[in-house]
Amino acid sequence: VISIPLPFFGGIGGASKCGILVKGGNYLEALSKTGVAVFDKTGTLTKGVFKVTHTTPADGVTEADLLESAALAESFSNHPISKSLREACPGLDAKRASDAQEIAGHGVKTQVDGHTVLAGNARLMAKLGLTVPDVPQTGTIVHVAIDGRDAGYLLIADVVKPHSAQAIKGLKQAGVRKTVMLTGDAEPVAKTVSAELGLDEYHAGLLPGDKVDQIEKLIAEKRPKENLAFVGDGINDAPVLSRADIGIAMGALGSDAAIEAADVVLMDDDPAKIALAMRIARRTKGIVYQNIVFALAIKAACLLLGALGIANMWAAIFADVGVMVLAVLNATRALYTKDLVKKDKLD
C-alpha cells in the first residue's frame, strides 16, 4: 500500500519544483510510456510573436526609411503584423501619418509626411502596376510603395523558441520514437520550422477539427503499450489535448481551456521541460518497482524462514515495519530532481 503511492507523490512534487505540474500519478505513469510526441506550432514551438526578420529596400531607399515608412503606414492598425512593424521601429511620431485606409485583403494606404505610402501584399502592388520580386524566404511579406514607386519589402516571421530544438533532441534521447508538428500555417512555413527543429513529420494548413483527425490517425498507427503526447497552448488545442493519451499545455501564456484540458502543464512554456518530465516519470516508476520487489521479497523470505522455525519476532518486525520505513525512505528519492535537471542541461 505504501510502496506505490508515495513514489508517485514524490515524483509529482519533484516535477513541480521544476515548473512541471502533473495532475495525478496515473498521468505521470502514462508520461513514462510516451513514444510519439505531437506539437502545435504557434505558441508551443514558436513564440507566437511576429518579428521583422529581414528588410530589402529598393534602389535609392535606405533600410531605415523603408522600415519607418511601413511602421507609420501601419500605425493605425491593431493587426499583429502591424504591431511587429511598430515594435521594430520604436519612438515614431504617429502624428506624421494620416488618412489611413485599410484595403481588405491587400494592405493599407496612408499619408506619411505628405507622401502616399502603401504597405501590403503582392496583390496590392499589382493594383499599382508594380512588379515585385519573388521572395525565397518563408514568412509574411510586406511590400511598400511610396508615391507609386516600389520601395522594397520586409519579411515578418514567427520566431522559434530558443529551446525548441533542444526539446526535440531531448525527447529523442529520452526514447521518443516519432515527433510530429500540426499547424494551420502554410506549407512553406511549416516545412522551414520542421527542418530547423529536426522533426520527423509535419502537417500544415490544418483547422482545429483537422488536428483531431490527425491525432486519431497517429493514435491508430502507434505501437502497442506506447502513448501519444500532444503539446499545445491555444483554446483550439483543447479538443486535441483531451483526445491524446497525455495532454501537455503551456501554462504561462496558454489559454485557460488548454490548461484545463491538459494532464500536464509546463508553467514556464519551455518545451525542453517535456524530456525532463519523462525522465522524472521513468525514475519514479523505477522506484515504485524497487519498492514492490523489495517488500515482497523480504516478506516472502520471512514467511519461509518462519515456516522453517528460523525467523524470530525481530525478523517479523523488520519484514513489516522495517520494510515500510525503507520503502518510505526510498520513495523520498523521487523528490530530488537536481541530478536529472543537471543531466538535462548537459545534454
PDB file of C-alpha atoms in Angstrom, residues 35-337:
ATOM      1  CA  GLY A  35       6.609   7.055 -27.747  1.00  0.00           C
ATOM      2  CA  VAL A  36       5.054   9.693 -30.033  1.00  0.00           C
ATOM      3  CA  ALA A  37       5.180  13.444 -29.304  1.00  0.00           C
ATOM      4  CA  VAL A  38       2.908  15.761 -31.306  1.00  0.00           C
ATOM      5  CA  PHE A  39       3.288  19.551 -31.174  1.00  0.00           C
ATOM      6  CA  ASP A  40       1.215  22.545 -32.122  1.00  0.00           C
ATOM      7  CA  LYS A  41       3.454  25.187 -33.745  1.00  0.00           C
ATOM      8  CA  THR A  42       2.407  28.718 -32.847  1.00  0.00           C
ATOM      9  CA  GLY A  43       2.939  29.457 -29.160  1.00  0.00           C
ATOM     10  CA  THR A  44       4.358  25.994 -28.491  1.00  0.00           C
ATOM     11  CA  LEU A  45       7.438  25.557 -30.664  1.00  0.00           C
ATOM     12  CA  THR A  46       7.415  29.223 -31.664  1.00  0.00           C
ATOM     13  CA  LYS A  47       6.864  32.302 -29.524  1.00  0.00           C
ATOM     14  CA  GLY A  48       3.626  33.238 -31.276  1.00  0.00           C
ATOM     15  CA  VAL A  49       5.038  36.755 -31.636  1.00  0.00           C
ATOM     16  CA  PHE A  50       5.698  38.166 -35.094  1.00  0.00           C
ATOM     17  CA  LYS A  51       9.000  39.933 -35.690  1.00  0.00           C
ATOM     18  CA  VAL A  52      10.664  41.702 -38.610  1.00  0.00           C
ATOM     19  CA  THR A  53      13.447  39.314 -39.606  1.00  0.00           C
ATOM     20  CA  HIS A  54      14.638  40.793 -42.901  1.00  0.00           C
ATOM     21  CA  THR A  55      14.439  44.075 -44.853  1.00  0.00           C
ATOM     22  CA  THR A  56      15.198  44.537 -48.564  1.00  0.00           C
ATOM     23  CA  PRO A  57      14.995  48.181 -49.680  1.00  0.00           C
ATOM     24  CA  ALA A  58      14.773  49.139 -53.349  1.00  0.00           C
ATOM     25  CA  ASP A  59      17.461  51.191 -55.073  1.00  0.00           C
ATOM     26  CA  GLY A  60      17.706  54.682 -53.591  1.00  0.00           C
ATOM     27  CA  VAL A  61      15.869  53.699 -50.369  1.00  0.00           C
ATOM     28  CA  THR A  62      17.604  53.019 -47.057  1.00  0.00           C
ATOM     29  CA  GLU A  63      16.575  50.239 -44.677  1.00  0.00           C
ATOM     30  CA  ALA A  64      15.679  52.847 -42.045  1.00  0.00           C
ATOM     31  CA  ASP A  65      13.399  54.734 -44.453  1.00  0.00           C
ATOM     32  CA  LEU A  66      11.723  51.513 -45.598  1.00  0.00           C
ATOM     33  CA  LEU A  67      11.039  50.341 -42.039  1.00  0.00           C
ATOM     34  CA  GLU A  68       9.902  53.786 -40.888  1.00  0.00           C
ATOM     35  CA  SER A  69       7.502  54.223 -43.821  1.00  0.00           C
ATOM     36  CA  ALA A  70       5.975  50.763 -43.247  1.00  0.00           C
ATOM     37  CA  ALA A  71       5.627  51.321 -39.493  1.00  0.00           C
ATOM     38  CA  LEU A  72       3.930  54.704 -39.939  1.00  0.00           C
ATOM     39  CA  ALA A  73       1.637  53.352 -42.654  1.00  0.00           C
ATOM     40  CA  GLU A  74       0.532  50.563 -40.276  1.00  0.00           C
ATOM     41  CA  SER A  75       0.379  52.786 -37.187  1.00  0.00           C
ATOM     42  CA  PHE A  76      -3.449  52.814 -37.115  1.00  0.00           C
ATOM     43  CA  SER A  77      -3.882  49.045 -37.310  1.00  0.00           C
ATOM     44  CA  ASN A  78      -4.111  46.572 -34.403  1.00  0.00           C
ATOM     45  CA  HIS A  79      -3.131  43.582 -36.551  1.00  0.00           C
ATOM     46  CA  PRO A  80      -0.211  41.522 -35.098  1.00  0.00           C
ATOM     47  CA  ILE A  81       1.845  42.214 -38.233  1.00  0.00           C
ATOM     48  CA  SER A  82       1.280  45.951 -37.842  1.00  0.00           C
ATOM     49  CA  LYS A  83       2.287  45.684 -34.204  1.00  0.00           C
ATOM     50  CA  SER A  84       5.523  43.910 -35.145  1.00  0.00           C
ATOM     51  CA  LEU A  85       6.391  46.738 -37.562  1.00  0.00           C
ATOM     52  CA  ARG A  86       5.859  49.369 -34.878  1.00  0.00           C
ATOM     53  CA  GLU A  87       7.927  47.395 -32.373  1.00  0.00           C
ATOM     54  CA  ALA A  88      10.770  47.172 -34.906  1.00  0.00           C
ATOM     55  CA  CYS A  89      10.783  50.959 -35.232  1.00  0.00           C
ATOM     56  CA  PRO A  90      10.039  52.377 -31.743  1.00  0.00           C
ATOM     57  CA  GLY A  91       9.718  56.057 -30.910  1.00  0.00           C
ATOM     58  CA  LEU A  92       7.908  57.115 -34.089  1.00  0.00           C
ATOM     59  CA  ASP A  93       5.515  60.058 -34.011  1.00  0.00           C
ATOM     60  CA  ALA A  94       2.179  58.665 -35.184  1.00  0.00           C
ATOM     61  CA  LYS A  95       1.005  62.223 -35.950  1.00  0.00           C
ATOM     62  CA  ARG A  96       3.174  62.109 -39.082  1.00  0.00           C
ATOM     63  CA  ALA A  97       0.671  59.644 -40.543  1.00  0.00           C
ATOM     64  CA  SER A  98      -2.895  60.494 -41.549  1.00  0.00           C
ATOM     65  CA  ASP A  99      -5.807  59.443 -43.763  1.00  0.00           C
ATOM     66  CA  ALA A 100      -5.195  55.734 -43.232  1.00  0.00           C
ATOM     67  CA  GLN A 101      -7.344  53.454 -45.376  1.00  0.00           C
ATOM     68  CA  GLU A 102      -7.469  49.705 -44.982  1.00  0.00           C
ATOM     69  CA  ILE A 103      -7.770  47.827 -48.270  1.00  0.00           C
ATOM     70  CA  ALA A 104      -9.358  44.498 -47.354  1.00  0.00           C
ATOM     71  CA  GLY A 105      -7.215  41.517 -48.291  1.00  0.00           C
ATOM     72  CA  HIS A 106      -4.459  43.741 -49.620  1.00  0.00           C
ATOM     73  CA  GLY A 107      -2.982  46.145 -47.038  1.00  0.00           C
ATOM     74  CA  VAL A 108      -3.181  49.812 -46.048  1.00  0.00           C
ATOM     75  CA  LYS A 109      -2.864  53.204 -47.731  1.00  0.00           C
ATOM     76  CA  THR A 110      -1.646  56.105 -45.569  1.00  0.00           C
ATOM     77  CA  GLN A 111      -0.384  59.641 -45.986  1.00  0.00           C
ATOM     78  CA  VAL A 112       3.071  59.930 -44.338  1.00  0.00           C
ATOM     79  CA  ASP A 113       4.796  63.333 -44.302  1.00  0.00           C
ATOM     80  CA  GLY A 114       2.780  64.323 -47.368  1.00  0.00           C
ATOM     81  CA  HIS A 115       3.702  61.178 -49.318  1.00  0.00           C
ATOM     82  CA  THR A 116       1.315  58.349 -50.209  1.00  0.00           C
ATOM     83  CA  VAL A 117       2.569  55.125 -48.677  1.00  0.00           C
ATOM     84  CA  LEU A 118       1.033  51.736 -49.405  1.00  0.00           C
ATOM     85  CA  ALA A 119       2.024  48.670 -47.385  1.00  0.00           C
ATOM     86  CA  GLY A 120       0.625  45.229 -48.117  1.00  0.00           C
ATOM     87  CA  ASN A 121       0.910  42.083 -50.167  1.00  0.00           C
ATOM     88  CA  ALA A 122       1.903  41.473 -53.782  1.00  0.00           C
ATOM     89  CA  ARG A 123      -1.733  41.869 -54.923  1.00  0.00           C
ATOM     90  CA  LEU A 124      -1.702  45.442 -53.651  1.00  0.00           C
ATOM     91  CA  MET A 125       1.455  46.178 -55.624  1.00  0.00           C
ATOM     92  CA  ALA A 126      -0.109  44.596 -58.725  1.00  0.00           C
ATOM     93  CA  LYS A 127      -3.046  47.020 -58.455  1.00  0.00           C
ATOM     94  CA  LEU A 128      -0.496  49.835 -58.706  1.00  0.00           C
ATOM     95  CA  GLY A 129       1.053  48.190 -61.741  1.00  0.00           C
ATOM     96  CA  LEU A 130       4.269  47.426 -59.858  1.00  0.00           C
ATOM     97  CA  THR A 131       6.168  44.179 -60.347  1.00  0.00           C
ATOM     98  CA  VAL A 132       7.657  42.792 -57.144  1.00  0.00           C
ATOM     99  CA  PRO A 133      10.370  40.120 -56.915  1.00  0.00           C
ATOM    100  CA  ASP A 134       9.719  36.556 -55.785  1.00  0.00           C
ATOM    101  CA  VAL A 135      10.885  36.182 -52.191  1.00  0.00           C
ATOM    102  CA  PRO A 136      12.604  32.853 -51.391  1.00  0.00           C
ATOM    103  CA  GLN A 137      12.314  33.196 -47.606  1.00  0.00           C
ATOM    104  CA  THR A 138       9.255  31.898 -45.784  1.00  0.00           C
ATOM    105  CA  GLY A 139       7.089  34.216 -43.741  1.00  0.00           C
ATOM    106  CA  THR A 140       4.738  37.147 -44.247  1.00  0.00           C
ATOM    107  CA  ILE A 141       5.962  39.579 -46.900  1.00  0.00           C
ATOM    108  CA  VAL A 142       5.022  43.261 -46.588  1.00  0.00           C
ATOM    109  CA  HIS A 143       5.711  45.217 -49.782  1.00  0.00           C
ATOM    110  CA  VAL A 144       5.992  49.002 -49.533  1.00  0.00           C
ATOM    111  CA  ALA A 145       5.364  51.618 -52.237  1.00  0.00           C
ATOM    112  CA  ILE A 146       5.981  55.363 -51.805  1.00  0.00           C
ATOM    113  CA  ASP A 147       4.250  57.752 -54.208  1.00  0.00           C
ATOM    114  CA  GLY A 148       3.587  54.895 -56.607  1.00  0.00           C
ATOM    115  CA  ARG A 149       7.181  53.648 -56.661  1.00  0.00           C
ATOM    116  CA  ASP A 150       8.421  50.348 -55.222  1.00  0.00           C
ATOM    117  CA  ALA A 151      10.380  50.970 -52.002  1.00  0.00           C
ATOM    118  CA  GLY A 152      11.221  47.361 -51.134  1.00  0.00           C
ATOM    119  CA  TYR A 153       9.791  44.718 -48.834  1.00  0.00           C
ATOM    120  CA  LEU A 154      10.026  43.401 -45.275  1.00  0.00           C
ATOM    121  CA  LEU A 155       9.911  39.794 -44.109  1.00  0.00           C
ATOM    122  CA  ILE A 156       7.923  39.140 -40.931  1.00  0.00           C
ATOM    123  CA  ALA A 157       8.062  35.728 -39.276  1.00  0.00           C
ATOM    124  CA  ASP A 158       7.098  33.984 -36.084  1.00  0.00           C
ATOM    125  CA  VAL A 159      10.239  33.379 -34.018  1.00  0.00           C
ATOM    126  CA  VAL A 160      11.151  29.843 -32.941  1.00  0.00           C
ATOM    127  CA  LYS A 161      11.607  29.461 -29.192  1.00  0.00           C
ATOM    128  CA  PRO A 162      15.294  29.197 -28.232  1.00  0.00           C
ATOM    129  CA  HIS A 163      14.834  25.806 -26.518  1.00  0.00           C
ATOM    130  CA  SER A 164      12.589  24.153 -29.119  1.00  0.00           C
ATOM    131  CA  ALA A 165      15.418  22.403 -30.972  1.00  0.00           C
ATOM    132  CA  GLN A 166      16.839  21.243 -27.641  1.00  0.00           C
ATOM    133  CA  ALA A 167      13.381  19.944 -26.715  1.00  0.00           C
ATOM    134  CA  ILE A 168      13.162  17.745 -29.831  1.00  0.00           C
ATOM    135  CA  LYS A 169      16.705  16.486 -29.299  1.00  0.00           C
ATOM    136  CA  GLY A 170      15.977  15.755 -25.628  1.00  0.00           C
ATOM    137  CA  LEU A 171      12.855  13.780 -26.497  1.00  0.00           C
ATOM    138  CA  LYS A 172      14.826  11.641 -28.953  1.00  0.00           C
ATOM    139  CA  GLN A 173      17.407  10.950 -26.255  1.00  0.00           C
ATOM    140  CA  ALA A 174      14.602  10.117 -23.809  1.00  0.00           C
ATOM    141  CA  GLY A 175      13.335   7.410 -26.159  1.00  0.00           C
ATOM    142  CA  VAL A 176      10.555   9.137 -28.097  1.00  0.00           C
ATOM    143  CA  ARG A 177      10.258   7.340 -31.427  1.00  0.00           C
ATOM    144  CA  LYS A 178       8.459   9.986 -33.511  1.00  0.00           C
ATOM    145  CA  THR A 179       7.996  13.770 -33.297  1.00  0.00           C
ATOM    146  CA  VAL A 180       5.205  15.445 -35.291  1.00  0.00           C
ATOM    147  CA  MET A 181       4.087  19.067 -35.767  1.00  0.00           C
ATOM    148  CA  LEU A 182       0.497  20.087 -36.563  1.00  0.00           C
ATOM    149  CA  THR A 183      -0.147  23.657 -37.710  1.00  0.00           C
ATOM    150  CA  GLY A 184      -2.648  25.813 -39.524  1.00  0.00           C
ATOM    151  CA  ASP A 185       0.172  27.708 -41.231  1.00  0.00           C
ATOM    152  CA  ALA A 186       1.046  27.352 -44.895  1.00  0.00           C
ATOM    153  CA  GLU A 187       3.219  24.526 -46.189  1.00  0.00           C
ATOM    154  CA  PRO A 188       6.441  26.565 -46.733  1.00  0.00           C
ATOM    155  CA  VAL A 189       6.385  27.956 -43.172  1.00  0.00           C
ATOM    156  CA  ALA A 190       5.711  24.524 -41.651  1.00  0.00           C
ATOM    157  CA  LYS A 191       8.425  22.916 -43.760  1.00  0.00           C
ATOM    158  CA  THR A 192      11.003  25.517 -42.687  1.00  0.00           C
ATOM    159  CA  VAL A 193      10.223  25.188 -38.966  1.00  0.00           C
ATOM    160  CA  SER A 194      10.160  21.397 -39.175  1.00  0.00           C
ATOM    161  CA  ALA A 195      13.556  21.279 -40.888  1.00  0.00           C
ATOM    162  CA  GLU A 196      15.036  23.783 -38.425  1.00  0.00           C
ATOM    163  CA  LEU A 197      13.934  21.760 -35.392  1.00  0.00           C
ATOM    164  CA  GLY A 198      14.596  18.287 -36.792  1.00  0.00           C
ATOM    165  CA  LEU A 199      11.024  16.991 -36.595  1.00  0.00           C
ATOM    166  CA  ASP A 200      10.191  13.631 -38.144  1.00  0.00           C
ATOM    167  CA  GLU A 201       6.872  14.709 -39.663  1.00  0.00           C
ATOM    168  CA  TYR A 202       4.620  17.756 -40.088  1.00  0.00           C
ATOM    169  CA  HIS A 203       1.112  18.525 -41.337  1.00  0.00           C
ATOM    170  CA  ALA A 204       0.259  22.075 -42.483  1.00  0.00           C
ATOM    171  CA  GLY A 205      -2.895  24.040 -43.284  1.00  0.00           C
ATOM    172  CA  LEU A 206      -4.977  22.319 -40.604  1.00  0.00           C
ATOM    173  CA  LEU A 207      -8.185  23.573 -38.997  1.00  0.00           C
ATOM    174  CA  PRO A 208      -8.899  22.613 -35.338  1.00  0.00           C
ATOM    175  CA  GLY A 209     -11.067  19.705 -36.498  1.00  0.00           C
ATOM    176  CA  ASP A 210      -8.326  18.527 -38.854  1.00  0.00           C
ATOM    177  CA  LYS A 211      -5.908  18.334 -35.933  1.00  0.00           C
ATOM    178  CA  VAL A 212      -8.245  15.949 -34.120  1.00  0.00           C
ATOM    179  CA  ASP A 213      -8.411  13.795 -37.265  1.00  0.00           C
ATOM    180  CA  GLN A 214      -4.608  13.715 -37.489  1.00  0.00           C
ATOM    181  CA  ILE A 215      -4.353  12.720 -33.810  1.00  0.00           C
ATOM    182  CA  GLU A 216      -6.812   9.877 -34.443  1.00  0.00           C
ATOM    183  CA  LYS A 217      -4.625   8.634 -37.310  1.00  0.00           C
ATOM    184  CA  LEU A 218      -1.453   8.837 -35.239  1.00  0.00           C
ATOM    185  CA  ILE A 219      -3.098   7.014 -32.321  1.00  0.00           C
ATOM    186  CA  ALA A 220      -4.181   4.253 -34.699  1.00  0.00           C
ATOM    187  CA  GLU A 221      -0.610   3.961 -36.033  1.00  0.00           C
ATOM    188  CA  LYS A 222       1.219   3.918 -32.688  1.00  0.00           C
ATOM    189  CA  ARG A 223       2.769   0.766 -31.301  1.00  0.00           C
ATOM    190  CA  PRO A 224       1.214  -1.355 -28.522  1.00  0.00           C
ATOM    191  CA  LYS A 225       1.911  -0.132 -24.962  1.00  0.00           C
ATOM    192  CA  GLU A 226       3.046   3.217 -26.422  1.00  0.00           C
ATOM    193  CA  ASN A 227       1.423   6.522 -25.519  1.00  0.00           C
ATOM    194  CA  LEU A 228       0.922   9.619 -27.653  1.00  0.00           C
ATOM    195  CA  ALA A 229       1.516  13.028 -26.067  1.00  0.00           C
ATOM    196  CA  PHE A 230       0.168  16.240 -27.577  1.00  0.00           C
ATOM    197  CA  VAL A 231       1.653  19.627 -26.652  1.00  0.00           C
ATOM    198  CA  GLY A 232      -0.396  22.797 -27.260  1.00  0.00           C
ATOM    199  CA  ASP A 233      -1.339  26.160 -25.831  1.00  0.00           C
ATOM    200  CA  GLY A 234      -4.405  27.628 -27.572  1.00  0.00           C
ATOM    201  CA  ILE A 235      -8.125  27.291 -26.989  1.00  0.00           C
ATOM    202  CA  ASN A 236      -8.342  25.437 -30.323  1.00  0.00           C
ATOM    203  CA  ASP A 237      -5.967  22.803 -28.937  1.00  0.00           C
ATOM    204  CA  ALA A 238      -8.291  21.809 -26.079  1.00  0.00           C
ATOM    205  CA  PRO A 239     -10.101  19.013 -28.030  1.00  0.00           C
ATOM    206  CA  VAL A 240      -6.780  17.530 -29.152  1.00  0.00           C
ATOM    207  CA  LEU A 241      -5.325  17.732 -25.629  1.00  0.00           C
ATOM    208  CA  SER A 242      -8.334  15.803 -24.353  1.00  0.00           C
ATOM    209  CA  ARG A 243      -8.104  13.143 -27.066  1.00  0.00           C
ATOM    210  CA  ALA A 244      -4.375  12.410 -26.736  1.00  0.00           C
ATOM    211  CA  ASP A 245      -3.150   9.779 -24.272  1.00  0.00           C
ATOM    212  CA  ILE A 246      -1.328  12.533 -22.403  1.00  0.00           C
ATOM    213  CA  GLY A 247      -2.078  16.240 -22.967  1.00  0.00           C
ATOM    214  CA  ILE A 248       0.631  18.810 -22.189  1.00  0.00           C
ATOM    215  CA  ALA A 249      -0.234  22.534 -22.077  1.00  0.00           C
ATOM    216  CA  MET A 250       1.820  25.705 -21.852  1.00  0.00           C
ATOM    217  CA  GLY A 251       0.908  27.322 -18.528  1.00  0.00           C
ATOM    218  CA  ALA A 252       2.329  30.847 -18.764  1.00  0.00           C
ATOM    219  CA  LEU A 253       0.693  32.118 -21.956  1.00  0.00           C
ATOM    220  CA  GLY A 254      -1.602  29.190 -22.705  1.00  0.00           C
ATOM    221  CA  SER A 255      -5.380  29.579 -22.705  1.00  0.00           C
ATOM    222  CA  ASP A 256      -7.465  28.539 -19.689  1.00  0.00           C
ATOM    223  CA  ALA A 257      -9.263  25.943 -21.824  1.00  0.00           C
ATOM    224  CA  ALA A 258      -5.979  24.290 -22.827  1.00  0.00           C
ATOM    225  CA  ILE A 259      -4.695  24.242 -19.238  1.00  0.00           C
ATOM    226  CA  GLU A 260      -7.983  22.761 -18.004  1.00  0.00           C
ATOM    227  CA  ALA A 261      -7.988  20.029 -20.675  1.00  0.00           C
ATOM    228  CA  ALA A 262      -4.324  19.078 -20.199  1.00  0.00           C
ATOM    229  CA  ASP A 263      -2.913  16.381 -17.921  1.00  0.00           C
ATOM    230  CA  VAL A 264       0.478  18.076 -17.570  1.00  0.00           C
ATOM    231  CA  VAL A 265       1.165  21.837 -17.532  1.00  0.00           C
ATOM    232  CA  LEU A 266       4.552  23.452 -18.217  1.00  0.00           C
ATOM    233  CA  MET A 267       4.449  26.573 -16.073  1.00  0.00           C
ATOM    234  CA  ASP A 268       7.219  28.450 -17.945  1.00  0.00           C
ATOM    235  CA  ASP A 269       6.209  27.446 -21.520  1.00  0.00           C
ATOM    236  CA  ASP A 270       9.576  25.757 -22.081  1.00  0.00           C
ATOM    237  CA  PRO A 271       9.127  22.709 -24.366  1.00  0.00           C
ATOM    238  CA  ALA A 272      12.537  21.399 -23.264  1.00  0.00           C
ATOM    239  CA  LYS A 273      10.907  20.529 -19.919  1.00  0.00           C
ATOM    240  CA  ILE A 274       8.969  17.676 -21.579  1.00  0.00           C
ATOM    241  CA  ALA A 275      12.051  15.434 -21.759  1.00  0.00           C
ATOM    242  CA  LEU A 276      12.802  16.278 -18.117  1.00  0.00           C
ATOM    243  CA  ALA A 277       9.241  15.342 -17.158  1.00  0.00           C
ATOM    244  CA  MET A 278       9.676  11.995 -18.923  1.00  0.00           C
ATOM    245  CA  ARG A 279      12.901  11.306 -17.037  1.00  0.00           C
ATOM    246  CA  ILE A 280      11.204  12.138 -13.738  1.00  0.00           C
ATOM    247  CA  ALA A 281       8.278   9.866 -14.644  1.00  0.00           C
ATOM    248  CA  ARG A 282      10.544   6.955 -15.578  1.00  0.00           C
ATOM    249  CA  ARG A 283      12.677   7.243 -12.458  1.00  0.00           C
ATOM    250  CA  THR A 284       9.532   7.452 -10.320  1.00  0.00           C
ATOM    251  CA  LYS A 285       8.204   4.303 -11.946  1.00  0.00           C
ATOM    252  CA  GLY A 286      11.555   2.600 -11.321  1.00  0.00           C
ATOM    253  CA  ILE A 287      11.368   3.483  -7.620  1.00  0.00           C
ATOM    254  CA  VAL A 288       7.846   2.023  -7.460  1.00  0.00           C
ATOM    255  CA  TYR A 289       9.107  -1.287  -8.879  1.00  0.00           C
ATOM    256  CA  GLN A 290      12.069  -1.268  -6.467  1.00  0.00           C
ATOM    257  CA  ASN A 291       9.726  -0.859  -3.513  1.00  0.00           C
ATOM    258  CA  ILE A 292       7.355  -3.602  -4.690  1.00  0.00           C
ATOM    259  CA  VAL A 293      10.107  -6.161  -5.355  1.00  0.00           C
ATOM    260  CA  PHE A 294      11.962  -5.342  -2.133  1.00  0.00           C
ATOM    261  CA  ALA A 295       8.833  -5.512   0.054  1.00  0.00           C
ATOM    262  CA  LEU A 296       7.530  -8.764  -1.423  1.00  0.00           C
ATOM    263  CA  ALA A 297      10.961 -10.425  -1.418  1.00  0.00           C
ATOM    264  CA  ILE A 298      11.639  -9.640   2.260  1.00  0.00           C
ATOM    265  CA  LYS A 299       8.158 -10.735   3.342  1.00  0.00           C
ATOM    266  CA  ALA A 300       8.383 -13.962   1.330  1.00  0.00           C
ATOM    267  CA  ALA A 301      11.783 -14.727   2.852  1.00  0.00           C
ATOM    268  CA  CYS A 302      10.488 -14.055   6.366  1.00  0.00           C
ATOM    269  CA  LEU A 303       7.450 -16.299   5.795  1.00  0.00           C
ATOM    270  CA  LEU A 304       9.679 -19.108   4.526  1.00  0.00           C
ATOM    271  CA  LEU A 305      12.135 -18.770   7.403  1.00  0.00           C
ATOM    272  CA  GLY A 306       9.232 -18.588   9.871  1.00  0.00           C
ATOM    273  CA  ALA A 307       7.777 -21.818   8.475  1.00  0.00           C
ATOM    274  CA  LEU A 308      11.155 -23.481   8.986  1.00  0.00           C
ATOM    275  CA  GLY A 309      11.337 -22.176  12.557  1.00  0.00           C
ATOM    276  CA  ILE A 310      14.393 -19.997  11.831  1.00  0.00           C
ATOM    277  CA  ALA A 311      12.861 -16.466  11.857  1.00  0.00           C
ATOM    278  CA  ASN A 312      12.033 -14.884  15.233  1.00  0.00           C
ATOM    279  CA  MET A 313       9.837 -11.931  16.253  1.00  0.00           C
ATOM    280  CA  TRP A 314      12.522  -9.382  15.358  1.00  0.00           C
ATOM    281  CA  ALA A 315      12.672 -10.697  11.798  1.00  0.00           C
ATOM    282  CA  ALA A 316       8.898 -10.382  11.559  1.00  0.00           C
ATOM    283  CA  ILE A 317       9.039  -6.773  12.846  1.00  0.00           C
ATOM    284  CA  PHE A 318      11.708  -5.942  10.271  1.00  0.00           C
ATOM    285  CA  ALA A 319       9.683  -7.558   7.485  1.00  0.00           C
ATOM    286  CA  ASP A 320       6.710  -5.411   8.440  1.00  0.00           C
ATOM    287  CA  VAL A 321       7.722  -2.066   9.980  1.00  0.00           C
ATOM    288  CA  GLY A 322      11.317  -2.115   8.812  1.00  0.00           C
ATOM    289  CA  VAL A 323      10.383  -2.700   5.183  1.00  0.00           C
ATOM    290  CA  MET A 324       7.781   0.063   5.419  1.00  0.00           C
ATOM    291  CA  VAL A 325      10.372   2.549   6.712  1.00  0.00           C
ATOM    292  CA  LEU A 326      12.840   1.601   3.979  1.00  0.00           C
ATOM    293  CA  ALA A 327      10.121   1.895   1.318  1.00  0.00           C
ATOM    294  CA  VAL A 328       9.269   5.396   2.575  1.00  0.00           C
ATOM    295  CA  LEU A 329      12.933   6.445   2.543  1.00  0.00           C
ATOM    296  CA  ASN A 330      13.351   5.051  -0.978  1.00  0.00           C
ATOM    297  CA  ALA A 331      10.205   6.884  -2.120  1.00  0.00           C
ATOM    298  CA  THR A 332      11.658  10.227  -0.964  1.00  0.00           C
ATOM    299  CA  ARG A 333      14.325   9.863  -3.681  1.00  0.00           C
ATOM    300  CA  ALA A 334      11.644  10.815  -6.207  1.00  0.00           C
ATOM    301  CA  LEU A 335      11.533  14.295  -4.663  1.00  0.00           C
ATOM    302  CA  TYR A 336      15.121  15.074  -5.625  1.00  0.00           C
ATOM    303  CA  THR A 337      15.496  16.039  -9.279  1.00  0.00           C
TER     304      THR A 337
END
